[in-house]
Structures are given as structure tokens and as C-alpha cells.
């Protein structure tokens, strides 16, 4: 079928497409919020867990990193499996596995047992964001993918914003172990709902009008519906853009993961806030992070509508976000004022999450739709290799210096380096058939 390229000739979005899009985004948002609530349980319970199990800051850093290492290394096969089997099965199974692992965390009695639970949490959560990128690429036209991407990725800031008050209340009311159990049961319920209500694009018989509405430049590709092959997956590593996205995302997730895993402990130990007060104060940076995340996609779509090429429309918000994040993290490290530290960290969170949202919006335009999950998982692999270093490095620095200053400065330097990678390495889309 020849795809009509004249925007004026495109049909209106059908009621069915609108319904599918709403269902997809609702469940992606809900799953993402539960995903980040589960990731946050250990950082919220940091002090209680370390006391009960007798763990040092370095050991807590190792425990916090166990998740991200498992998450990182499972990204590569997960992306290929998503492109082969679809998001309905892979994300549904992943949610179920991570939720069982979360529930099991409430019954651990040693560092070793907790490490196993956190590893399976990472394995289960691996499909979440590559699946989201694939869902957006399947059910939204290229010209409108930035906004939906910003919405579903915003769960990565809404979740941590909700986590401190919700999880602190659960922990203070029922104990940290029951907090893990309750969150595990919630995730199991969401996984069942996703599998019941969501359908992959190839499971729905679209009308010609719906196909035309969703059409992009890749829809005349004779291989558009072909199954992913091993040689095709491997070939993605030969492209400069793949490596730029992989290394650049390291800088994004390093800072995101530092704040996610250590911000409550930073406020308690460096700024001397109580556990209860910390639970509410941590919400503020994540509100700013959500605004940054939501703005990223709409900025990118706006730049594209003004004629900027798709890759550049996504790349420049990423670069600006990383530079801004590093620039505000530096004064946060040095200010003697707790209030100003929260202000600077909030602005840093807004910018780094603008970069994070832009990075996922970049995935959906950098490669043909059928390979989006594979490229997204490669990007996420790099990101969480960098992210897994943040808790460990921070824990070691805090143990040695009894301060978070150097840890924050390291994070700013990594963000600046990542901006340079995106600026000079990521320049053109991947032609997987070249």
C-alpha cells in the first residue's frame, strides 16, 4: 500500500485509535509508577534496612546497585524479545516477575537474600521502558510521538514523587517488610490488567484510514512487518548513533539513579532532616522532574513541526537538559542552606529528566518502528551500566569523606561529558538496511 505523505490528506484519528492510545498510555503510566515505587522502596527504607541487617553505606550501595546491574544486562536480550514477541506478553510477564521479587523482599534475612530479590526485581523491570517506546511507535504517528513519550516516561518522576509520602506512611504504619509485600501485590494486579486490556498492533485489524493516519516514512519499507533476525540485531552495533545513544544515556541515568537511591539518605544525614520530614521534602524535586519530563516531548514535537530534522529536534533538548542538570548540581553540593540545596536539586532534576524524556523520544525517530525496542534496550543498557555505578561510587565516597559533596560533583562532571557525546556523536537516523 502506497503511503500518502501529504499531511493535509491524512484522515482524522478514529475513535478506536483514540481508545487504544488512551488504554496504552494509562497502563504504561500506571506500570511505570508502580515500577518506580518498587525501585524506591529500598531507598526509603535505607536507614531501617541497614540498621536491622547491620549494613554499611558501601554494602547498601552494593545492594542498591544489584538492581541496576541486573536491569542493565537484561536489556539487550529483552529488546530483541520485545521486537520478536511484542509488548503485551513481554511487559506483562516482566511486571509479574518484578512484583513477585518485590513481595519476596519483605521476607529476607540477610544481605545475600536481599541481593537475589533485587536482581530479580531488575530482571523483571527490564522490559518497561523499551516496551513503552515500542508501544508509542506502534500506536502513534511519528509527528506526535514526543508528547506520548513524555507522558509515559514521566512515570519515572511521578513514581519517585509519590514514593516518599506513600512508602513512608506504609513503612511507619506497617514496617518496611510489609511495605515490600503490599507493593508486590499491587504490581501483580497491574500486570494482569495490562495483559487483559492491551493489544499489540499486529493483533488488531486496522482499517485503511487508520493505517494512513499512523503512517510514517518507514511504512513503505517491504520489511516493515518482518520478524527480527539475530544478524539484524547485531548489525545495530555498527552504527555511530547507537553508540552515541548508549554512552550518552549513561550520563543521564547516572544522575537520575544517584538522586533516586541516595536523596533520602542525603537529606537525613547531610541536611539532618527527620525521616518523616524527608518523606515529604523529597517530593519537591520530583515534581520539578515531572515538569521537565513532560516538557521534553512537547518541546521536541514543537521543534519538529518548525522544520527541524527529527534527530536534532530530540537531541538538543537532551544536551540542554544535561548541561542544566550539571550546572545546578554544583551549587547544590556547596550551599550551606538546606532550602537552597532543595532549590538547586529541584532544578537539576527538572533538567536531567528533560534529557531523559528526550532520549526516549529520540529512540522512536532514530530507527524503523520494528526495531525500536531493540535500540531502546541498547540505550537503556548503557544508561543502567552508568546508573549502577552511581550508588556504589556514592556509597564509597560517603564512607571515606562523610559527605555527599564529591559525589554530587562527580555526577555533574558525568552529565557534562554525556552532553558532549550527544552533541558530537548522535547526528543521523539509523538505516538498518544500508
PDB file of N, CA and C in Angstrom, residues 331-421:
ATOM      1  N   UNK A 331      26.197  23.960  42.579  1.00  0.00           N
ATOM      2  CA  UNK A 331      25.884  24.781  43.766  1.00  0.00           C
ATOM      3  C   UNK A 331      25.133  23.999  44.841  1.00  0.00           C
ATOM      4  N   UNK A 332      24.381  22.969  44.442  1.00  0.00           N
ATOM      5  CA  UNK A 332      23.696  22.143  45.445  1.00  0.00           C
ATOM      6  C   UNK A 332      24.707  21.473  46.372  1.00  0.00           C
ATOM      7  N   UNK A 333      25.868  21.129  45.819  1.00  0.00           N
ATOM      8  CA  UNK A 333      26.900  20.465  46.616  1.00  0.00           C
ATOM      9  C   UNK A 333      27.510  21.400  47.652  1.00  0.00           C
ATOM     10  N   UNK A 334      27.585  22.690  47.338  1.00  0.00           N
ATOM     11  CA  UNK A 334      28.344  23.622  48.183  1.00  0.00           C
ATOM     12  C   UNK A 334      27.501  24.505  49.099  1.00  0.00           C
ATOM     13  N   UNK A 335      26.225  24.707  48.789  1.00  0.00           N
ATOM     14  CA  UNK A 335      25.455  25.658  49.582  1.00  0.00           C
ATOM     15  C   UNK A 335      25.274  25.191  51.028  1.00  0.00           C
ATOM     16  N   UNK A 336      25.438  26.096  51.992  1.00  0.00           N
ATOM     17  CA  UNK A 336      25.200  25.712  53.387  1.00  0.00           C
ATOM     18  C   UNK A 336      23.717  25.681  53.744  1.00  0.00           C
ATOM     19  N   UNK A 337      22.876  26.220  52.867  1.00  0.00           N
ATOM     20  CA  UNK A 337      21.439  26.333  53.135  1.00  0.00           C
ATOM     21  C   UNK A 337      20.696  25.091  52.646  1.00  0.00           C
ATOM     22  N   UNK A 338      19.936  24.480  53.540  1.00  0.00           N
ATOM     23  CA  UNK A 338      19.116  23.331  53.148  1.00  0.00           C
ATOM     24  C   UNK A 338      18.061  23.744  52.129  1.00  0.00           C
ATOM     25  N   UNK A 339      17.463  24.909  52.331  1.00  0.00           N
ATOM     26  CA  UNK A 339      16.445  25.393  51.406  1.00  0.00           C
ATOM     27  C   UNK A 339      17.010  25.569  50.004  1.00  0.00           C
ATOM     28  N   UNK A 340      18.177  26.203  49.899  1.00  0.00           N
ATOM     29  CA  UNK A 340      18.781  26.411  48.583  1.00  0.00           C
ATOM     30  C   UNK A 340      19.235  25.093  47.970  1.00  0.00           C
ATOM     31  N   UNK A 341      19.668  24.153  48.808  1.00  0.00           N
ATOM     32  CA  UNK A 341      20.045  22.837  48.280  1.00  0.00           C
ATOM     33  C   UNK A 341      18.845  22.177  47.607  1.00  0.00           C
ATOM     34  N   UNK A 342      17.670  22.265  48.227  1.00  0.00           N
ATOM     35  CA  UNK A 342      16.460  21.703  47.630  1.00  0.00           C
ATOM     36  C   UNK A 342      16.108  22.427  46.338  1.00  0.00           C
ATOM     37  N   UNK A 343      16.279  23.761  46.321  1.00  0.00           N
ATOM     38  CA  UNK A 343      16.000  24.538  45.100  1.00  0.00           C
ATOM     39  C   UNK A 343      16.908  24.083  43.967  1.00  0.00           C
ATOM     40  N   UNK A 344      18.222  23.996  44.230  1.00  0.00           N
ATOM     41  CA  UNK A 344      19.172  23.599  43.187  1.00  0.00           C
ATOM     42  C   UNK A 344      18.934  22.165  42.720  1.00  0.00           C
ATOM     43  N   UNK A 345      18.676  21.262  43.666  1.00  0.00           N
ATOM     44  CA  UNK A 345      18.432  19.868  43.296  1.00  0.00           C
ATOM     45  C   UNK A 345      17.143  19.759  42.481  1.00  0.00           C
ATOM     46  N   UNK A 346      16.131  20.549  42.832  1.00  0.00           N
ATOM     47  CA  UNK A 346      14.876  20.529  42.077  1.00  0.00           C
ATOM     48  C   UNK A 346      15.092  20.973  40.632  1.00  0.00           C
ATOM     49  N   UNK A 347      15.895  22.032  40.443  1.00  0.00           N
ATOM     50  CA  UNK A 347      16.187  22.497  39.088  1.00  0.00           C
ATOM     51  C   UNK A 347      17.040  21.479  38.329  1.00  0.00           C
ATOM     52  N   UNK A 348      17.996  20.861  39.017  1.00  0.00           N
ATOM     53  CA  UNK A 348      18.802  19.810  38.385  1.00  0.00           C
ATOM     54  C   UNK A 348      17.916  18.647  37.948  1.00  0.00           C
ATOM     55  N   UNK A 349      16.941  18.287  38.782  1.00  0.00           N
ATOM     56  CA  UNK A 349      16.031  17.192  38.445  1.00  0.00           C
ATOM     57  C   UNK A 349      15.154  17.550  37.248  1.00  0.00           C
ATOM     58  N   UNK A 350      14.714  18.793  37.165  1.00  0.00           N
ATOM     59  CA  UNK A 350      13.921  19.215  36.010  1.00  0.00           C
ATOM     60  C   UNK A 350      14.711  19.046  34.724  1.00  0.00           C
ATOM     61  N   UNK A 351      15.975  19.478  34.754  1.00  0.00           N
ATOM     62  CA  UNK A 351      16.791  19.415  33.540  1.00  0.00           C
ATOM     63  C   UNK A 351      17.209  17.988  33.181  1.00  0.00           C
ATOM     64  N   UNK A 352      17.621  17.189  34.161  1.00  0.00           N
ATOM     65  CA  UNK A 352      18.073  15.833  33.828  1.00  0.00           C
ATOM     66  C   UNK A 352      16.904  14.983  33.338  1.00  0.00           C
ATOM     67  N   UNK A 353      15.699  15.248  33.842  1.00  0.00           N
ATOM     68  CA  UNK A 353      14.551  14.493  33.357  1.00  0.00           C
ATOM     69  C   UNK A 353      14.052  14.999  32.009  1.00  0.00           C
ATOM     70  N   UNK A 354      14.298  16.263  31.693  1.00  0.00           N
ATOM     71  CA  UNK A 354      14.059  16.725  30.335  1.00  0.00           C
ATOM     72  C   UNK A 354      14.965  15.965  29.369  1.00  0.00           C
ATOM     73  N   UNK A 355      16.216  15.743  29.780  1.00  0.00           N
ATOM     74  CA  UNK A 355      17.151  14.968  28.967  1.00  0.00           C
ATOM     75  C   UNK A 355      16.697  13.518  28.846  1.00  0.00           C
ATOM     76  N   UNK A 356      16.205  12.941  29.940  1.00  0.00           N
ATOM     77  CA  UNK A 356      15.760  11.550  29.921  1.00  0.00           C
ATOM     78  C   UNK A 356      14.561  11.358  28.996  1.00  0.00           C
ATOM     79  N   UNK A 357      13.571  12.244  29.095  1.00  0.00           N
ATOM     80  CA  UNK A 357      12.422  12.163  28.205  1.00  0.00           C
ATOM     81  C   UNK A 357      12.821  12.342  26.752  1.00  0.00           C
ATOM     82  N   UNK A 358      13.755  13.280  26.505  1.00  0.00           N
ATOM     83  CA  UNK A 358      14.238  13.488  25.143  1.00  0.00           C
ATOM     84  C   UNK A 358      14.939  12.270  24.584  1.00  0.00           C
ATOM     85  N   UNK A 359      15.658  11.545  25.444  1.00  0.00           N
ATOM     86  CA  UNK A 359      16.377  10.353  24.992  1.00  0.00           C
ATOM     87  C   UNK A 359      15.404   9.269  24.527  1.00  0.00           C
ATOM     88  N   UNK A 360      14.289   9.103  25.249  1.00  0.00           N
ATOM     89  CA  UNK A 360      13.309   8.101  24.813  1.00  0.00           C
ATOM     90  C   UNK A 360      12.536   8.575  23.590  1.00  0.00           C
ATOM     91  N   UNK A 361      12.303   9.880  23.475  1.00  0.00           N
ATOM     92  CA  UNK A 361      11.681  10.394  22.256  1.00  0.00           C
ATOM     93  C   UNK A 361      12.611  10.200  21.061  1.00  0.00           C
ATOM     94  N   UNK A 362      13.908  10.283  21.296  1.00  0.00           N
ATOM     95  CA  UNK A 362      14.901  10.075  20.237  1.00  0.00           C
ATOM     96  C   UNK A 362      14.828   8.657  19.679  1.00  0.00           C
ATOM     97  N   UNK A 363      14.621   7.676  20.569  1.00  0.00           N
ATOM     98  CA  UNK A 363      14.571   6.275  20.125  1.00  0.00           C
ATOM     99  C   UNK A 363      13.501   6.072  19.057  1.00  0.00           C
ATOM    100  N   UNK A 364      12.343   6.692  19.244  1.00  0.00           N
ATOM    101  CA  UNK A 364      11.207   6.427  18.357  1.00  0.00           C
ATOM    102  C   UNK A 364      11.361   7.045  16.974  1.00  0.00           C
ATOM    103  N   UNK A 365      12.348   7.925  16.779  1.00  0.00           N
ATOM    104  CA  UNK A 365      12.552   8.522  15.447  1.00  0.00           C
ATOM    105  C   UNK A 365      13.909   8.159  14.853  1.00  0.00           C
ATOM    106  N   UNK A 366      14.738   7.457  15.604  1.00  0.00           N
ATOM    107  CA  UNK A 366      16.104   7.172  15.148  1.00  0.00           C
ATOM    108  C   UNK A 366      16.206   5.892  14.347  1.00  0.00           C
ATOM    109  N   UNK A 367      15.118   5.103  14.284  1.00  0.00           N
ATOM    110  CA  UNK A 367      15.192   3.772  13.659  1.00  0.00           C
ATOM    111  C   UNK A 367      13.793   3.358  13.230  1.00  0.00           C
ATOM    112  N   UNK A 368      13.651   2.474  12.228  1.00  0.00           N
ATOM    113  CA  UNK A 368      12.321   1.996  11.840  1.00  0.00           C
ATOM    114  C   UNK A 368      11.556   1.370  13.009  1.00  0.00           C
ATOM    115  N   UNK A 369      10.225   1.477  12.938  1.00  0.00           N
ATOM    116  CA  UNK A 369       9.352   1.068  14.038  1.00  0.00           C
ATOM    117  C   UNK A 369       9.604  -0.346  14.530  1.00  0.00           C
ATOM    118  N   UNK A 370       9.860  -1.281  13.641  1.00  0.00           N
ATOM    119  CA  UNK A 370      10.000  -2.686  14.037  1.00  0.00           C
ATOM    120  C   UNK A 370      11.249  -2.956  14.858  1.00  0.00           C
ATOM    121  N   UNK A 371      12.183  -1.971  14.922  1.00  0.00           N
ATOM    122  CA  UNK A 371      13.433  -2.154  15.658  1.00  0.00           C
ATOM    123  C   UNK A 371      13.553  -1.218  16.860  1.00  0.00           C
ATOM    124  N   UNK A 372      12.470  -0.506  17.173  1.00  0.00           N
ATOM    125  CA  UNK A 372      12.523   0.494  18.238  1.00  0.00           C
ATOM    126  C   UNK A 372      12.895  -0.118  19.587  1.00  0.00           C
ATOM    127  N   UNK A 373      12.298  -1.250  19.941  1.00  0.00           N
ATOM    128  CA  UNK A 373      12.576  -1.855  21.246  1.00  0.00           C
ATOM    129  C   UNK A 373      14.030  -2.293  21.355  1.00  0.00           C
ATOM    130  N   UNK A 374      14.591  -2.798  20.264  1.00  0.00           N
ATOM    131  CA  UNK A 374      15.994  -3.230  20.288  1.00  0.00           C
ATOM    132  C   UNK A 374      16.924  -2.047  20.534  1.00  0.00           C
ATOM    133  N   UNK A 375      16.701  -0.946  19.802  1.00  0.00           N
ATOM    134  CA  UNK A 375      17.549   0.229  20.010  1.00  0.00           C
ATOM    135  C   UNK A 375      17.309   0.828  21.394  1.00  0.00           C
ATOM    136  N   UNK A 376      16.050   0.872  21.822  1.00  0.00           N
ATOM    137  CA  UNK A 376      15.751   1.406  23.148  1.00  0.00           C
ATOM    138  C   UNK A 376      16.422   0.610  24.250  1.00  0.00           C
ATOM    139  N   UNK A 377      16.465  -0.702  24.100  1.00  0.00           N
ATOM    140  CA  UNK A 377      17.096  -1.528  25.127  1.00  0.00           C
ATOM    141  C   UNK A 377      18.614  -1.351  25.121  1.00  0.00           C
ATOM    142  N   UNK A 378      19.196  -1.121  23.956  1.00  0.00           N
ATOM    143  CA  UNK A 378      20.637  -0.850  23.898  1.00  0.00           C
ATOM    144  C   UNK A 378      20.953   0.466  24.598  1.00  0.00           C
ATOM    145  N   UNK A 379      20.142   1.480  24.352  1.00  0.00           N
ATOM    146  CA  UNK A 379      20.309   2.751  25.051  1.00  0.00           C
ATOM    147  C   UNK A 379      20.178   2.552  26.561  1.00  0.00           C
ATOM    148  N   UNK A 380      19.160   1.802  26.974  1.00  0.00           N
ATOM    149  CA  UNK A 380      18.915   1.582  28.394  1.00  0.00           C
ATOM    150  C   UNK A 380      20.017   0.743  29.033  1.00  0.00           C
ATOM    151  N   UNK A 381      20.592  -0.176  28.262  1.00  0.00           N
ATOM    152  CA  UNK A 381      21.732  -0.965  28.736  1.00  0.00           C
ATOM    153  C   UNK A 381      22.873  -0.044  29.129  1.00  0.00           C
ATOM    154  N   UNK A 382      23.212   0.883  28.235  1.00  0.00           N
ATOM    155  CA  UNK A 382      24.269   1.838  28.551  1.00  0.00           C
ATOM    156  C   UNK A 382      23.911   2.707  29.733  1.00  0.00           C
ATOM    157  N   UNK A 383      22.653   3.175  29.755  1.00  0.00           N
ATOM    158  CA  UNK A 383      22.225   4.041  30.839  1.00  0.00           C
ATOM    159  C   UNK A 383      22.371   3.394  32.196  1.00  0.00           C
ATOM    160  N   UNK A 384      21.969   2.142  32.304  1.00  0.00           N
ATOM    161  CA  UNK A 384      21.993   1.499  33.610  1.00  0.00           C
ATOM    162  C   UNK A 384      23.331   0.863  33.949  1.00  0.00           C
ATOM    163  N   UNK A 385      24.217   0.743  32.976  1.00  0.00           N
ATOM    164  CA  UNK A 385      25.613   0.474  33.340  1.00  0.00           C
ATOM    165  C   UNK A 385      26.159   1.682  34.086  1.00  0.00           C
ATOM    166  N   UNK A 386      25.890   2.869  33.547  1.00  0.00           N
ATOM    167  CA  UNK A 386      26.282   4.093  34.240  1.00  0.00           C
ATOM    168  C   UNK A 386      25.532   4.252  35.544  1.00  0.00           C
ATOM    169  N   UNK A 387      24.213   3.956  35.508  1.00  0.00           N
ATOM    170  CA  UNK A 387      23.409   4.091  36.708  1.00  0.00           C
ATOM    171  C   UNK A 387      23.843   3.168  37.827  1.00  0.00           C
ATOM    172  N   UNK A 388      24.297   1.963  37.485  1.00  0.00           N
ATOM    173  CA  UNK A 388      24.706   1.018  38.517  1.00  0.00           C
ATOM    174  C   UNK A 388      25.958   1.476  39.249  1.00  0.00           C
ATOM    175  N   UNK A 389      26.747   2.339  38.611  1.00  0.00           N
ATOM    176  CA  UNK A 389      27.952   2.859  39.266  1.00  0.00           C
ATOM    177  C   UNK A 389      27.622   3.924  40.297  1.00  0.00           C
ATOM    178  N   UNK A 390      26.519   4.651  40.089  1.00  0.00           N
ATOM    179  CA  UNK A 390      26.211   5.796  40.954  1.00  0.00           C
ATOM    180  C   UNK A 390      26.026   5.419  42.421  1.00  0.00           C
ATOM    181  N   UNK A 391      25.228   4.386  42.765  1.00  0.00           N
ATOM    182  CA  UNK A 391      25.066   4.072  44.186  1.00  0.00           C
ATOM    183  C   UNK A 391      26.359   3.596  44.839  1.00  0.00           C
ATOM    184  N   UNK A 392      27.143   2.784  44.096  1.00  0.00           N
ATOM    185  CA  UNK A 392      28.383   2.250  44.658  1.00  0.00           C
ATOM    186  C   UNK A 392      29.401   3.363  44.881  1.00  0.00           C
ATOM    187  N   UNK A 393      29.620   4.185  43.835  1.00  0.00           N
ATOM    188  CA  UNK A 393      30.583   5.288  43.956  1.00  0.00           C
ATOM    189  C   UNK A 393      30.150   6.238  45.069  1.00  0.00           C
ATOM    190  N   UNK A 394      28.854   6.544  45.125  1.00  0.00           N
ATOM    191  CA  UNK A 394      28.359   7.448  46.159  1.00  0.00           C
ATOM    192  C   UNK A 394      28.561   6.856  47.545  1.00  0.00           C
ATOM    193  N   UNK A 395      28.259   5.565  47.704  1.00  0.00           N
ATOM    194  CA  UNK A 395      28.451   4.922  48.998  1.00  0.00           C
ATOM    195  C   UNK A 395      29.896   4.937  49.459  1.00  0.00           C
ATOM    196  N   UNK A 396      30.818   4.649  48.538  1.00  0.00           N
ATOM    197  CA  UNK A 396      32.243   4.652  48.874  1.00  0.00           C
ATOM    198  C   UNK A 396      32.708   6.066  49.240  1.00  0.00           C
ATOM    199  N   UNK A 397      32.283   7.064  48.428  1.00  0.00           N
ATOM    200  CA  UNK A 397      32.669   8.453  48.700  1.00  0.00           C
ATOM    201  C   UNK A 397      32.147   8.906  50.061  1.00  0.00           C
ATOM    202  N   UNK A 398      30.906   8.565  50.376  1.00  0.00           N
ATOM    203  CA  UNK A 398      30.324   8.958  51.666  1.00  0.00           C
ATOM    204  C   UNK A 398      31.041   8.267  52.820  1.00  0.00           C
ATOM    205  N   UNK A 399      31.381   6.987  52.655  1.00  0.00           N
ATOM    206  CA  UNK A 399      32.116   6.275  53.702  1.00  0.00           C
ATOM    207  C   UNK A 399      33.480   6.921  53.967  1.00  0.00           C
ATOM    208  N   UNK A 400      34.138   7.357  52.892  1.00  0.00           N
ATOM    209  CA  UNK A 400      35.501   7.877  53.029  1.00  0.00           C
ATOM    210  C   UNK A 400      35.540   9.336  53.453  1.00  0.00           C
ATOM    211  N   UNK A 401      34.578  10.138  52.983  1.00  0.00           N
ATOM    212  CA  UNK A 401      34.625  11.586  53.243  1.00  0.00           C
ATOM    213  C   UNK A 401      33.569  12.046  54.251  1.00  0.00           C
ATOM    214  N   UNK A 402      32.581  11.163  54.538  1.00  0.00           N
ATOM    215  CA  UNK A 402      31.460  11.509  55.428  1.00  0.00           C
ATOM    216  C   UNK A 402      30.681  12.720  54.914  1.00  0.00           C
ATOM    217  N   UNK A 403      30.637  12.844  53.581  1.00  0.00           N
ATOM    218  CA  UNK A 403      29.949  13.964  52.943  1.00  0.00           C
ATOM    219  C   UNK A 403      29.514  13.559  51.538  1.00  0.00           C
ATOM    220  N   UNK A 404      28.459  14.214  51.035  1.00  0.00           N
ATOM    221  CA  UNK A 404      27.964  13.953  49.680  1.00  0.00           C
ATOM    222  C   UNK A 404      28.527  14.934  48.651  1.00  0.00           C
ATOM    223  N   UNK A 405      29.369  15.881  49.065  1.00  0.00           N
ATOM    224  CA  UNK A 405      29.830  16.937  48.160  1.00  0.00           C
ATOM    225  C   UNK A 405      30.520  16.361  46.928  1.00  0.00           C
ATOM    226  N   UNK A 406      31.535  15.522  47.119  1.00  0.00           N
ATOM    227  CA  UNK A 406      32.282  14.982  45.987  1.00  0.00           C
ATOM    228  C   UNK A 406      31.413  14.085  45.110  1.00  0.00           C
ATOM    229  N   UNK A 407      30.468  13.365  45.720  1.00  0.00           N
ATOM    230  CA  UNK A 407      29.573  12.516  44.942  1.00  0.00           C
ATOM    231  C   UNK A 407      28.721  13.345  43.987  1.00  0.00           C
ATOM    232  N   UNK A 408      28.250  14.498  44.457  1.00  0.00           N
ATOM    233  CA  UNK A 408      27.450  15.374  43.597  1.00  0.00           C
ATOM    234  C   UNK A 408      28.294  15.986  42.490  1.00  0.00           C
ATOM    235  N   UNK A 409      29.526  16.360  42.791  1.00  0.00           N
ATOM    236  CA  UNK A 409      30.405  16.939  41.769  1.00  0.00           C
ATOM    237  C   UNK A 409      30.744  15.910  40.686  1.00  0.00           C
ATOM    238  N   UNK A 410      30.946  14.656  41.079  1.00  0.00           N
ATOM    239  CA  UNK A 410      31.202  13.596  40.094  1.00  0.00           C
ATOM    240  C   UNK A 410      30.005  13.460  39.157  1.00  0.00           C
ATOM    241  N   UNK A 411      28.806  13.515  39.728  1.00  0.00           N
ATOM    242  CA  UNK A 411      27.599  13.408  38.917  1.00  0.00           C
ATOM    243  C   UNK A 411      27.492  14.549  37.908  1.00  0.00           C
ATOM    244  N   UNK A 412      27.839  15.767  38.319  1.00  0.00           N
ATOM    245  CA  UNK A 412      27.802  16.914  37.405  1.00  0.00           C
ATOM    246  C   UNK A 412      28.789  16.730  36.262  1.00  0.00           C
ATOM    247  N   UNK A 413      29.983  16.238  36.569  1.00  0.00           N
ATOM    248  CA  UNK A 413      31.001  16.018  35.530  1.00  0.00           C
ATOM    249  C   UNK A 413      30.535  14.971  34.517  1.00  0.00           C
ATOM    250  N   UNK A 414      29.903  13.914  35.001  1.00  0.00           N
ATOM    251  CA  UNK A 414      29.395  12.868  34.110  1.00  0.00           C
ATOM    252  C   UNK A 414      28.311  13.437  33.194  1.00  0.00           C
ATOM    253  N   UNK A 415      27.445  14.303  33.725  1.00  0.00           N
ATOM    254  CA  UNK A 415      26.392  14.914  32.908  1.00  0.00           C
ATOM    255  C   UNK A 415      26.972  15.780  31.798  1.00  0.00           C
ATOM    256  N   UNK A 416      27.993  16.577  32.117  1.00  0.00           N
ATOM    257  CA  UNK A 416      28.628  17.418  31.093  1.00  0.00           C
ATOM    258  C   UNK A 416      29.249  16.553  29.989  1.00  0.00           C
ATOM    259  N   UNK A 417      29.900  15.464  30.375  1.00  0.00           N
ATOM    260  CA  UNK A 417      30.525  14.576  29.389  1.00  0.00           C
ATOM    261  C   UNK A 417      29.467  13.949  28.484  1.00  0.00           C
ATOM    262  N   UNK A 418      28.334  13.566  29.060  1.00  0.00           N
ATOM    263  CA  UNK A 418      27.261  12.964  28.261  1.00  0.00           C
ATOM    264  C   UNK A 418      26.681  13.952  27.252  1.00  0.00           C
ATOM    265  N   UNK A 419      26.571  15.220  27.641  1.00  0.00           N
ATOM    266  CA  UNK A 419      26.077  16.242  26.711  1.00  0.00           C
ATOM    267  C   UNK A 419      26.976  16.333  25.482  1.00  0.00           C
ATOM    268  N   UNK A 420      28.276  16.246  25.695  1.00  0.00           N
ATOM    269  CA  UNK A 420      29.217  16.291  24.572  1.00  0.00           C
ATOM    270  C   UNK A 420      29.044  15.091  23.650  1.00  0.00           C
ATOM    271  N   UNK A 421      28.765  13.926  24.234  1.00  0.00           N
ATOM    272  CA  UNK A 421      28.557  12.721  23.424  1.00  0.00           C
ATOM    273  C   UNK A 421      27.342  12.901  22.518  1.00  0.00           C
TER     274      UNK A 421
END
